[in-house]
Amino acid sequence: PAPTPGFPLPSTHSQQAYDPASDFTSKWTRADAKQIMAQSDSTVAPGVNSMSPDVTMPEIPEDFPTMNDDVWVWDTWSLTDENANQISYKGWDVIFSLVADRDAGYGFDQRHWNARIGYFFRKTNADPATDKWNYGGHVFADGASIGNTEWSGSTRLMQGNHVNVFYTATTFYDVAERNAGGGGIAPDAAIAKALGNIHADQNGVTFDGFTHTKLLEPDGEMYQNKAQNPGFAFRDPYTFEDPAHPGKTYMVFEGNTGGTRGEYECKAEDLGYQPGDPNAENLNEVNSSGAYYQTANVGLAVADNKDLTKWSFLPPILSANCVNDQTERPQIFIQNEGGKNKYYLFTISHQFTYAAGMRGPDGVYGFVGDGVRSDYQPMNNSGLALASPTDLNLPSESPERPTPSQNGRQFQAYSHYVQPGGLVQSFIDNVNGVRGGSLSPTVKINFRDGISQVDRTFGQNGLGPFGYLPTNLNVGGAGHY
Ligand code: FRU
């Protein structure tokens, strides 16, 4: 693409695939992420969305419906198989959400310290506009999971009625901080799974018989641990099979580059500027700005046994060193383009986790390559695939403390998850000051060759039904009990 005057060119990425076990880590560079601002309109009136409509989620109405009166709902995923198909089980659609009690005396921003995995079900082919999701309660019995707080993951239907719930086992040590909203003793984090059973009858869906196994803790080498950084990220497992490597099961997850916080030094490859680019940054200046504090990566692990109880780390598939500190809820989405499988890596990130000198919105970011491990090309040249309406000319903010001069919808939605057909579900966070805790209207993005566009013909001006997580594969019959 032609450069935007005053902005650098993005890095060159071949999209070439590497052996998943090799140590090539693709870089989302500063040169890449600078394209977010290069593509943003610097002339909008303050507080008006400055991003292209192609990557902007349509506005969620302030009077959005509440999905459930008892629990706040945020990160959500469907029951899937190893190929990311969303499974209708015996005639029921099943989704899993992080939930927290609405009336327990803490606010929506304290949800992380009180998170449990809950589930909802509704009849397959229900009318998403009128049929509510039925809340089934917590998936695990109280005190049964590893850790005392359950964070995001993914759920796979296995043989018969067995399910594996992969989740983040977070352990907080300071109970007082749960109400205060953090700041206390740093939590432990492990990736865990629970093997159990799903049951369905005419009344709905239940789960039982879970056996919990701890799978991975950060090694401190490839993946930063708590001793190295109390604010480390190690979470959000998503498992899948790769048609290019039959018989193996992989997991992507959110991590940070191993090493003590503050000791990382930004490298020329993290900046990724083209030789001689007049708009390139100077490496020393980037390092003096403190950009080395932000060291997100997307981790990869491979299962060592069929039961998926033993896993080995592989090097990260993507790093965002000196660009951003969090690449959350990663997922691999495989799409056939012109007879070839293209691998899309999607991950969510925030505006407040960008490194010094960088600016971008809350939303979902995408990268495309020829394999699970490849020299990923950031979607739309920047990485940004879909975001909440934001004026990127104003400084970054956090959902807890937005200012009135910004776009009231800069935090309207988060935790975007790309489903089959490009349907993107997310949760509502803050719409013009109205806090959410419920699922957003699903939107649709069309993408090919790494270029995406919000489909404004979908639903009403691009907004589909609230909490629309349809299934695309039936298992166990249509549910005539
Ligand atoms: C994304 C996220 C996940 C984490 C969960 C904790 O919204 O930060 O990374 O598992 O929320 O609430």
Short mmCIF file of C-alpha atoms and ligand atoms in Angstrom, two decimals:
data_model
loop_
_atom_site.label_atom_id
_atom_site.label_comp_id
_atom_site.label_asym_id
_atom_site.label_seq_id
_atom_site.Cartn_x
_atom_site.Cartn_y
_atom_site.Cartn_z
CA PRO A 1 0.00 0.00 0.00
CA ALA A 2 1.01 3.63 -0.48
CA PRO A 3 2.45 5.09 2.73
CA THR A 4 0.47 7.70 4.63
CA PRO A 5 2.54 10.92 4.70
CA GLY A 6 4.36 11.19 8.00
CA PHE A 7 3.93 7.52 8.83
CA PRO A 8 6.34 4.62 8.35
CA LEU A 9 5.72 1.68 6.05
CA PRO A 10 4.60 -1.57 7.68
CA SER A 11 7.01 -4.49 8.03
CA THR A 12 7.26 -7.12 5.33
CA HIS A 13 5.78 -10.50 6.31
CA SER A 14 6.03 -13.50 3.98
CA GLN A 15 3.15 -15.51 5.55
CA GLN A 16 5.46 -18.49 5.08
CA ALA A 17 4.67 -21.48 7.30
CA TYR A 18 7.24 -23.01 9.65
CA ASP A 19 7.21 -26.28 11.53
CA PRO A 20 5.03 -25.70 14.61
CA ALA A 21 7.89 -27.13 16.73
CA SER A 22 10.47 -24.71 15.33
CA ASP A 23 11.47 -21.50 17.06
CA PHE A 24 10.32 -18.90 14.55
CA THR A 25 8.19 -16.29 16.31
CA SER A 26 6.32 -13.85 14.12
CA LYS A 27 6.46 -10.23 15.22
CA TRP A 28 3.64 -7.76 15.33
CA THR A 29 5.95 -4.79 14.98
CA ARG A 30 5.70 -1.15 15.87
CA ALA A 31 5.86 -0.43 12.12
CA ASP A 32 2.79 -2.66 11.69
CA ALA A 33 0.80 -1.26 14.60
CA LYS A 34 1.69 2.32 13.54
CA GLN A 35 -0.62 1.67 10.57
CA ILE A 36 -3.56 1.93 12.98
CA MET A 37 -2.86 5.64 13.32
CA ALA A 38 -1.83 5.92 9.67
CA GLN A 39 -5.34 4.66 8.77
CA SER A 40 -7.10 6.79 11.38
CA ASP A 41 -8.57 10.19 10.49
CA SER A 42 -6.64 12.93 12.29
CA THR A 43 -9.22 15.59 11.40
CA VAL A 44 -12.39 14.36 13.14
CA ALA A 45 -14.05 16.53 15.77
CA PRO A 46 -12.93 15.44 19.26
CA GLY A 47 -14.74 12.31 20.41
CA VAL A 48 -15.94 11.24 16.98
CA ASN A 49 -14.84 7.79 15.82
CA SER A 50 -11.64 8.28 13.83
CA MET A 51 -11.29 4.76 12.45
CA SER A 52 -12.40 3.39 9.10
CA PRO A 53 -15.99 2.02 9.09
CA ASP A 54 -14.46 -1.22 7.76
CA VAL A 55 -12.98 -1.94 11.20
CA THR A 56 -15.52 -0.16 13.41
CA MET A 57 -18.20 -2.12 15.23
CA PRO A 58 -21.61 -0.46 14.71
CA GLU A 59 -22.92 1.40 17.76
CA ILE A 60 -24.69 -0.67 20.40
CA PRO A 61 -27.91 1.02 21.61
CA GLU A 62 -27.88 2.23 25.22
CA ASP A 63 -31.09 0.34 26.02
CA PHE A 64 -29.56 -3.06 25.31
CA PRO A 65 -31.37 -6.04 26.88
CA THR A 66 -29.89 -7.75 29.95
CA MET A 67 -29.18 -11.37 29.23
CA ASN A 68 -29.47 -12.49 32.84
CA ASP A 69 -30.57 -10.60 35.96
CA ASP A 70 -28.54 -12.67 38.42
CA VAL A 71 -25.10 -12.74 36.85
CA TRP A 72 -22.87 -10.46 34.89
CA VAL A 73 -21.68 -12.15 31.75
CA TRP A 74 -18.45 -11.47 29.91
CA ASP A 75 -15.96 -13.68 27.99
CA THR A 76 -18.03 -16.29 26.17
CA TRP A 77 -17.37 -19.32 23.97
CA SER A 78 -19.39 -22.10 22.37
CA LEU A 79 -19.18 -25.85 22.74
CA THR A 80 -16.87 -26.74 19.84
CA ASP A 81 -15.02 -29.63 18.28
CA GLU A 82 -11.32 -29.78 17.38
CA ASN A 83 -12.00 -27.88 14.15
CA ALA A 84 -13.76 -24.92 15.78
CA ASN A 85 -17.18 -26.13 14.63
CA GLN A 86 -19.87 -24.93 17.02
CA ILE A 87 -21.74 -27.99 18.19
CA SER A 88 -25.45 -28.43 18.66
CA TYR A 89 -25.68 -31.23 21.22
CA LYS A 90 -28.90 -33.28 20.99
CA GLY A 91 -30.80 -30.27 19.77
CA TRP A 92 -29.32 -27.71 22.18
CA ASP A 93 -26.88 -24.89 21.60
CA VAL A 94 -24.54 -24.51 24.58
CA ILE A 95 -22.34 -21.57 25.47
CA PHE A 96 -19.91 -20.97 28.32
CA SER A 97 -19.36 -17.57 29.91
CA LEU A 98 -17.38 -16.06 32.70
CA VAL A 99 -20.03 -14.99 35.22
CA ALA A 100 -20.11 -13.15 38.53
CA ASP A 101 -23.05 -12.51 40.86
CA ARG A 102 -24.68 -9.17 40.18
CA ASP A 103 -25.85 -8.63 43.75
CA ALA A 104 -22.82 -9.78 45.75
CA GLY A 105 -21.84 -6.26 46.70
CA TYR A 106 -19.10 -5.59 44.20
CA GLY A 107 -19.24 -3.80 40.87
CA PHE A 108 -18.74 -4.95 37.30
CA ASP A 109 -15.08 -3.92 37.40
CA GLN A 110 -14.52 -6.35 40.29
CA ARG A 111 -15.74 -9.26 38.18
CA HIS A 112 -12.27 -10.66 37.43
CA TRP A 113 -11.67 -11.46 41.10
CA ASN A 114 -14.98 -13.29 41.37
CA ALA A 115 -15.15 -15.08 38.04
CA ARG A 116 -16.71 -18.50 37.58
CA ILE A 117 -17.46 -20.39 34.39
CA GLY A 118 -21.20 -20.55 33.87
CA TYR A 119 -23.21 -21.96 30.97
CA PHE A 120 -26.34 -21.21 29.01
CA PHE A 121 -28.36 -23.30 26.60
CA ARG A 122 -31.19 -22.79 24.16
CA LYS A 123 -32.86 -24.82 21.45
CA THR A 124 -30.91 -25.07 18.25
CA ASN A 125 -32.57 -22.89 15.61
CA ALA A 126 -34.36 -20.87 18.28
CA ASP A 127 -35.28 -17.36 17.20
CA PRO A 128 -32.29 -15.41 18.50
CA ALA A 129 -34.39 -12.24 18.63
CA THR A 130 -37.01 -13.61 21.02
CA ASP A 131 -35.74 -16.83 22.65
CA LYS A 132 -33.56 -16.09 25.66
CA TRP A 133 -30.55 -18.14 26.66
CA ASN A 134 -31.41 -20.31 29.68
CA TYR A 135 -28.88 -19.99 32.48
CA GLY A 136 -27.67 -23.40 33.67
CA GLY A 137 -25.53 -22.17 36.58
CA HIS A 138 -21.87 -22.81 37.26
CA VAL A 139 -20.25 -25.60 35.27
CA PHE A 140 -18.12 -26.80 38.19
CA ALA A 141 -19.19 -27.39 41.78
CA ASP A 142 -18.03 -24.79 44.31
CA GLY A 143 -14.40 -25.35 45.28
CA ALA A 144 -13.88 -28.07 42.68
CA SER A 145 -11.68 -26.24 40.22
CA ILE A 146 -7.94 -25.75 40.48
CA GLY A 147 -7.42 -22.27 41.85
CA ASN A 148 -10.14 -20.14 43.43
CA THR A 149 -11.15 -18.14 40.36
CA GLU A 150 -12.00 -19.44 36.91
CA TRP A 151 -10.88 -17.42 33.90
CA SER A 152 -11.37 -17.94 30.20
CA GLY A 153 -10.81 -20.98 28.08
CA SER A 154 -12.60 -23.18 25.59
CA THR A 155 -14.81 -26.26 25.72
CA ARG A 156 -14.49 -29.25 23.43
CA LEU A 157 -16.87 -32.10 22.89
CA MET A 158 -14.85 -35.31 22.90
CA GLN A 159 -15.91 -38.95 22.33
CA GLY A 160 -19.52 -39.71 23.25
CA ASN A 161 -20.77 -37.31 25.88
CA HIS A 162 -17.36 -36.39 27.26
CA VAL A 163 -16.35 -32.75 27.34
CA ASN A 164 -13.02 -31.15 28.10
CA VAL A 165 -13.31 -27.70 29.61
CA PHE A 166 -9.96 -25.94 29.21
CA TYR A 167 -9.71 -22.98 31.54
CA THR A 168 -7.43 -20.61 33.37
CA ALA A 169 -7.05 -21.54 37.03
CA THR A 170 -6.36 -18.23 38.73
CA THR A 171 -5.60 -18.17 42.45
CA PHE A 172 -5.92 -14.98 44.47
CA TYR A 173 -4.38 -14.99 47.92
CA ASP A 174 -5.83 -11.84 49.32
CA VAL A 175 -9.56 -12.24 49.72
CA ALA A 176 -9.97 -8.56 50.58
CA GLU A 177 -8.69 -7.61 47.15
CA ARG A 178 -11.67 -9.35 45.58
CA ASN A 179 -13.88 -6.56 46.79
CA ALA A 180 -11.29 -3.86 46.45
CA GLY A 181 -10.62 -4.82 42.85
CA GLY A 182 -7.08 -6.04 42.94
CA GLY A 183 -3.82 -4.42 43.82
CA GLY A 184 -3.00 -7.02 46.46
CA ILE A 185 -0.85 -10.12 46.29
CA ALA A 186 -0.29 -11.23 42.71
CA PRO A 187 -2.32 -14.27 41.71
CA ASP A 188 -1.00 -17.56 40.46
CA ALA A 189 -2.13 -18.70 37.06
CA ALA A 190 -2.20 -22.16 35.54
CA ILE A 191 -3.82 -23.60 32.47
CA ALA A 192 -6.04 -26.48 33.49
CA LYS A 193 -8.72 -28.73 32.09
CA ALA A 194 -11.66 -30.63 33.45
CA LEU A 195 -12.94 -33.78 31.78
CA GLY A 196 -16.61 -34.39 32.46
CA ASN A 197 -19.92 -35.33 30.89
CA ILE A 198 -22.65 -33.40 29.15
CA HIS A 199 -26.28 -34.54 29.46
CA ALA A 200 -29.26 -33.32 27.50
CA ASP A 201 -32.97 -34.02 27.78
CA GLN A 202 -36.18 -32.17 27.00
CA ASN A 203 -35.52 -29.77 29.89
CA GLY A 204 -32.08 -28.73 28.81
CA VAL A 205 -28.43 -29.39 29.46
CA THR A 206 -26.47 -30.40 32.57
CA PHE A 207 -22.87 -31.35 33.30
CA ASP A 208 -21.33 -33.69 35.86
CA GLY A 209 -18.37 -35.90 36.72
CA PHE A 210 -15.55 -33.41 36.24
CA THR A 211 -11.95 -34.43 36.92
CA HIS A 212 -9.59 -31.46 37.01
CA THR A 213 -5.98 -31.62 35.82
CA LYS A 214 -3.40 -28.87 35.92
CA LEU A 215 -1.75 -28.72 32.49
CA LEU A 216 0.75 -25.88 32.30
CA GLU A 217 2.42 -23.22 34.40
CA PRO A 218 4.66 -20.57 32.85
CA ASP A 219 8.25 -21.75 32.50
CA GLY A 220 9.91 -18.35 32.93
CA GLU A 221 11.90 -18.96 29.74
CA MET A 222 9.49 -18.61 26.85
CA TYR A 223 6.60 -17.54 29.04
CA GLN A 224 6.93 -15.03 31.83
CA ASN A 225 6.00 -16.15 35.35
CA LYS A 226 4.83 -14.40 38.49
CA ALA A 227 8.31 -14.16 40.05
CA GLN A 228 9.41 -12.22 36.97
CA ASN A 229 6.38 -9.94 36.84
CA PRO A 230 3.45 -9.84 39.30
CA GLY A 231 1.34 -8.51 36.42
CA PHE A 232 2.20 -11.39 34.08
CA ALA A 233 -0.42 -12.89 31.78
CA PHE A 234 -0.76 -16.62 31.37
CA ARG A 235 -4.26 -17.62 30.38
CA ASP A 236 -7.07 -18.30 27.92
CA PRO A 237 -6.31 -21.76 26.45
CA TYR A 238 -7.87 -22.61 23.09
CA THR A 239 -7.22 -26.09 21.68
CA PHE A 240 -7.50 -27.27 18.09
CA GLU A 241 -6.21 -29.73 15.53
CA ASP A 242 -4.23 -28.63 12.52
CA PRO A 243 -5.10 -30.37 9.23
CA ALA A 244 -1.43 -29.92 8.22
CA HIS A 245 -0.33 -32.01 11.23
CA PRO A 246 -2.92 -34.75 11.66
CA GLY A 247 -3.09 -36.54 14.99
CA LYS A 248 -1.68 -33.67 17.04
CA THR A 249 -3.59 -31.34 19.32
CA TYR A 250 -2.33 -27.80 19.83
CA MET A 251 -3.23 -25.03 22.21
CA VAL A 252 -2.80 -21.29 21.82
CA PHE A 253 -2.90 -19.09 24.91
CA GLU A 254 -2.07 -15.59 26.15
CA GLY A 255 1.45 -15.10 27.51
CA ASN A 256 4.22 -12.59 27.99
CA THR A 257 7.83 -12.84 26.86
CA GLY A 258 9.90 -14.68 29.50
CA GLY A 259 12.28 -12.66 31.66
CA THR A 260 12.17 -10.16 34.51
CA ARG A 261 9.85 -7.22 33.91
CA GLY A 262 11.80 -4.18 32.78
CA GLU A 263 14.83 -6.12 31.58
CA TYR A 264 13.66 -6.66 28.03
CA GLU A 265 15.35 -4.46 25.45
CA CYS A 266 13.45 -3.58 22.31
CA LYS A 267 15.19 -4.89 19.21
CA ALA A 268 15.28 -3.62 15.65
CA GLU A 269 13.03 -6.57 14.67
CA ASP A 270 10.41 -5.48 17.21
CA LEU A 271 10.30 -2.11 15.49
CA GLY A 272 10.34 -3.70 12.03
CA TYR A 273 10.97 -0.60 9.96
CA GLN A 274 11.98 -0.83 6.31
CA PRO A 275 15.63 0.09 5.70
CA GLY A 276 15.96 3.84 5.19
CA ASP A 277 12.33 4.62 6.08
CA PRO A 278 12.40 8.35 6.86
CA ASN A 279 9.57 7.88 9.36
CA ALA A 280 11.22 5.06 11.27
CA GLU A 281 11.76 5.49 15.01
CA ASN A 282 15.18 5.38 16.58
CA LEU A 283 15.78 2.22 18.61
CA ASN A 284 17.47 4.01 21.50
CA GLU A 285 14.63 6.49 21.74
CA VAL A 286 12.06 3.72 21.78
CA ASN A 287 13.98 2.01 24.59
CA SER A 288 14.28 5.25 26.57
CA SER A 289 10.51 5.70 26.28
CA GLY A 290 9.95 2.56 28.37
CA ALA A 291 8.25 0.68 25.52
CA TYR A 292 10.11 -2.47 26.68
CA TYR A 293 7.58 -2.92 29.48
CA GLN A 294 5.02 -4.22 27.00
CA THR A 295 5.81 -7.80 26.00
CA ALA A 296 2.69 -9.71 24.97
CA ASN A 297 2.87 -12.97 23.14
CA VAL A 298 0.59 -15.69 21.84
CA GLY A 299 1.87 -18.99 23.16
CA LEU A 300 1.71 -22.43 21.59
CA ALA A 301 1.72 -25.82 23.29
CA VAL A 302 1.31 -29.35 21.96
CA ALA A 303 -0.40 -32.28 23.67
CA ASP A 304 1.86 -35.22 24.47
CA ASN A 305 -0.92 -37.75 24.95
CA LYS A 306 -4.37 -38.58 23.59
CA ASP A 307 -6.03 -37.78 26.91
CA LEU A 308 -4.75 -34.22 26.58
CA THR A 309 -3.50 -34.33 30.16
CA LYS A 310 0.18 -33.76 29.29
CA TRP A 311 1.43 -30.79 27.31
CA SER A 312 4.74 -29.29 26.22
CA PHE A 313 5.44 -25.65 25.52
CA LEU A 314 6.55 -24.60 22.07
CA PRO A 315 7.96 -21.12 21.38
CA PRO A 316 5.37 -18.36 21.00
CA ILE A 317 3.84 -17.99 17.53
CA LEU A 318 3.50 -14.21 17.82
CA SER A 319 5.16 -11.56 19.94
CA ALA A 320 4.16 -7.94 20.44
CA ASN A 321 7.29 -6.83 22.27
CA CYS A 322 7.42 -3.03 22.60
CA VAL A 323 3.97 -2.83 20.98
CA ASN A 324 1.39 -4.15 23.45
CA ASP A 325 1.31 -6.04 26.74
CA GLN A 326 -1.77 -8.21 26.24
CA THR A 327 -2.84 -10.49 23.41
CA GLU A 328 -5.83 -12.18 25.02
CA ARG A 329 -8.12 -15.08 24.13
CA PRO A 330 -6.19 -16.12 21.03
CA GLN A 331 -7.89 -18.44 18.57
CA ILE A 332 -6.95 -20.09 15.27
CA PHE A 333 -9.49 -19.77 12.48
CA ILE A 334 -8.74 -21.73 9.31
CA GLN A 335 -10.31 -20.50 6.08
CA ASN A 336 -9.95 -21.98 2.63
CA GLU A 337 -8.95 -19.27 0.16
CA GLY A 338 -8.49 -20.30 -3.48
CA GLY A 339 -7.98 -23.95 -2.56
CA LYS A 340 -5.43 -23.18 0.14
CA ASN A 341 -5.85 -23.18 3.91
CA LYS A 342 -5.13 -19.78 5.37
CA TYR A 343 -4.62 -19.57 9.12
CA TYR A 344 -6.07 -16.56 10.88
CA LEU A 345 -4.84 -15.88 14.38
CA PHE A 346 -7.31 -13.65 16.21
CA THR A 347 -6.62 -12.09 19.61
CA ILE A 348 -8.21 -9.30 21.63
CA SER A 349 -6.37 -6.34 23.08
CA HIS A 350 -6.94 -3.07 24.89
CA GLN A 351 -6.00 0.53 24.32
CA PHE A 352 -4.44 0.83 27.80
CA THR A 353 -1.99 -2.03 27.19
CA TYR A 354 -0.20 -0.38 24.25
CA ALA A 355 3.46 0.57 24.67
CA ALA A 356 4.69 4.16 24.83
CA GLY A 357 4.32 5.85 21.46
CA MET A 358 1.65 3.46 20.27
CA ARG A 359 -2.12 4.00 20.07
CA GLY A 360 -4.94 1.65 19.17
CA PRO A 361 -8.48 0.75 20.25
CA ASP A 362 -10.11 -2.02 22.30
CA GLY A 363 -11.03 -4.78 19.89
CA VAL A 364 -9.98 -7.88 18.03
CA TYR A 365 -6.75 -8.07 16.09
CA GLY A 366 -6.00 -10.57 13.32
CA PHE A 367 -2.98 -12.03 11.57
CA VAL A 368 -2.90 -14.32 8.53
CA GLY A 369 -0.34 -16.90 7.45
CA ASP A 370 0.08 -20.27 5.78
CA GLY A 371 0.32 -22.29 8.98
CA VAL A 372 -0.17 -22.22 12.73
CA ARG A 373 3.40 -20.98 12.95
CA SER A 374 4.11 -18.58 10.16
CA ASP A 375 5.42 -15.14 9.40
CA TYR A 376 1.99 -13.69 10.09
CA GLN A 377 0.80 -10.73 8.05
CA PRO A 378 -1.25 -8.37 10.25
CA MET A 379 -4.78 -7.98 8.90
CA ASN A 380 -5.45 -4.69 7.15
CA ASN A 381 -1.67 -4.13 7.40
CA SER A 382 -2.08 -2.93 10.99
CA GLY A 383 -3.47 -5.98 12.79
CA LEU A 384 -6.72 -4.24 13.67
CA ALA A 385 -9.76 -6.25 12.56
CA LEU A 386 -12.69 -4.84 14.56
CA ALA A 387 -12.88 -2.28 17.34
CA SER A 388 -15.22 -0.17 19.42
CA PRO A 389 -15.81 3.35 18.06
CA THR A 390 -12.93 5.50 19.32
CA ASP A 391 -11.28 8.81 18.62
CA LEU A 392 -7.67 7.66 18.41
CA ASN A 393 -6.48 11.28 18.34
CA LEU A 394 -7.20 11.47 22.07
CA PRO A 395 -5.05 9.72 24.71
CA SER A 396 -5.81 6.14 25.69
CA GLU A 397 -8.16 5.45 28.61
CA SER A 398 -9.43 2.45 30.55
CA PRO A 399 -13.02 1.19 30.86
CA GLU A 400 -13.06 1.99 34.58
CA ARG A 401 -12.31 5.70 34.03
CA PRO A 402 -13.46 6.98 30.65
CA THR A 403 -13.62 10.75 30.18
CA PRO A 404 -16.66 12.49 28.72
CA SER A 405 -14.67 14.06 25.88
CA GLN A 406 -14.03 10.64 24.33
CA ASN A 407 -16.44 8.65 22.22
CA GLY A 408 -19.00 7.17 24.65
CA ARG A 409 -18.71 3.85 22.91
CA GLN A 410 -14.92 3.40 23.04
CA PHE A 411 -15.48 0.57 25.54
CA GLN A 412 -18.88 -0.57 24.27
CA ALA A 413 -17.68 -4.14 23.70
CA TYR A 414 -14.75 -6.41 24.39
CA SER A 415 -13.65 -10.02 24.18
CA HIS A 416 -14.61 -10.34 20.54
CA TYR A 417 -14.57 -13.91 19.33
CA VAL A 418 -14.70 -14.87 15.67
CA GLN A 419 -17.13 -17.70 14.96
CA PRO A 420 -17.72 -19.72 11.77
CA GLY A 421 -18.98 -17.48 8.96
CA GLY A 422 -17.15 -14.45 10.35
CA LEU A 423 -19.81 -13.85 13.03
CA VAL A 424 -18.17 -11.95 15.86
CA GLN A 425 -19.63 -12.19 19.36
CA SER A 426 -18.48 -10.06 22.30
CA PHE A 427 -19.73 -8.73 25.62
CA ILE A 428 -21.02 -5.26 26.40
CA ASP A 429 -18.79 -3.30 28.75
CA ASN A 430 -19.71 0.40 28.76
CA VAL A 431 -22.17 2.08 26.38
CA ASN A 432 -22.23 5.80 27.04
CA GLY A 433 -21.81 5.15 30.75
CA VAL A 434 -24.31 2.28 30.92
CA ARG A 435 -22.40 -0.74 32.14
CA GLY A 436 -23.03 -4.03 30.39
CA GLY A 437 -22.24 -7.51 31.64
CA SER A 438 -24.35 -9.04 28.91
CA LEU A 439 -23.65 -10.25 25.38
CA SER A 440 -23.39 -7.73 22.55
CA PRO A 441 -25.23 -7.86 19.27
CA THR A 442 -23.24 -10.22 17.06
CA VAL A 443 -21.68 -8.56 14.03
CA LYS A 444 -20.20 -10.01 10.87
CA ILE A 445 -16.86 -9.38 9.26
CA ASN A 446 -15.97 -10.54 5.78
CA PHE A 447 -12.30 -11.23 5.26
CA ARG A 448 -10.01 -12.66 2.62
CA ASP A 449 -6.33 -12.17 1.83
CA GLY A 450 -5.91 -10.56 5.23
CA ILE A 451 -8.29 -7.69 4.45
CA SER A 452 -11.53 -7.37 6.42
CA GLN A 453 -14.68 -5.32 6.31
CA VAL A 454 -17.63 -5.05 8.67
CA ASP A 455 -20.71 -6.35 6.85
CA ARG A 456 -23.28 -3.58 7.30
CA THR A 457 -25.91 -5.57 5.38
CA PHE A 458 -25.95 -8.08 8.26
CA GLY A 459 -28.78 -7.62 10.78
CA GLN A 460 -29.83 -4.01 11.24
CA ASN A 461 -27.12 -1.77 9.81
CA GLY A 462 -24.57 -4.38 10.79
CA LEU A 463 -25.91 -5.27 14.24
CA GLY A 464 -27.19 -8.83 14.43
CA PRO A 465 -29.13 -10.42 17.29
CA PHE A 466 -27.77 -10.01 20.84
CA GLY A 467 -25.74 -13.04 21.92
CA TYR A 468 -26.01 -14.76 18.56
CA LEU A 469 -23.76 -17.81 18.78
CA PRO A 470 -25.31 -20.23 16.31
CA THR A 471 -24.16 -23.81 15.86
CA ASN A 472 -23.05 -25.29 12.56
CA LEU A 473 -22.74 -29.00 13.38
CA ASN A 474 -25.29 -31.35 14.99
CA VAL A 475 -24.14 -34.15 17.30
CA GLY A 476 -26.34 -36.74 18.99
CA GLY A 477 -29.46 -36.17 16.93
CA ALA A 478 -31.93 -33.33 16.75
CA GLY A 479 -33.26 -33.82 20.28
CA HIS A 480 -36.58 -35.65 20.10
CA TYR A 481 -36.77 -37.00 23.62
C1 FRU B 1 -10.58 -10.90 28.71
C2 FRU B 1 -9.97 -11.39 30.01
C3 FRU B 1 -9.30 -12.74 29.80
C4 FRU B 1 -9.37 -13.35 31.17
C5 FRU B 1 -10.67 -12.80 31.71
C6 FRU B 1 -10.65 -12.48 33.17
O1 FRU B 1 -11.74 -10.14 28.90
O2 FRU B 1 -9.06 -10.46 30.52
O3 FRU B 1 -7.99 -12.64 29.32
O4 FRU B 1 -9.36 -14.75 31.08
O5 FRU B 1 -10.97 -11.63 30.99
O6 FRU B 1 -11.84 -11.91 33.60
#
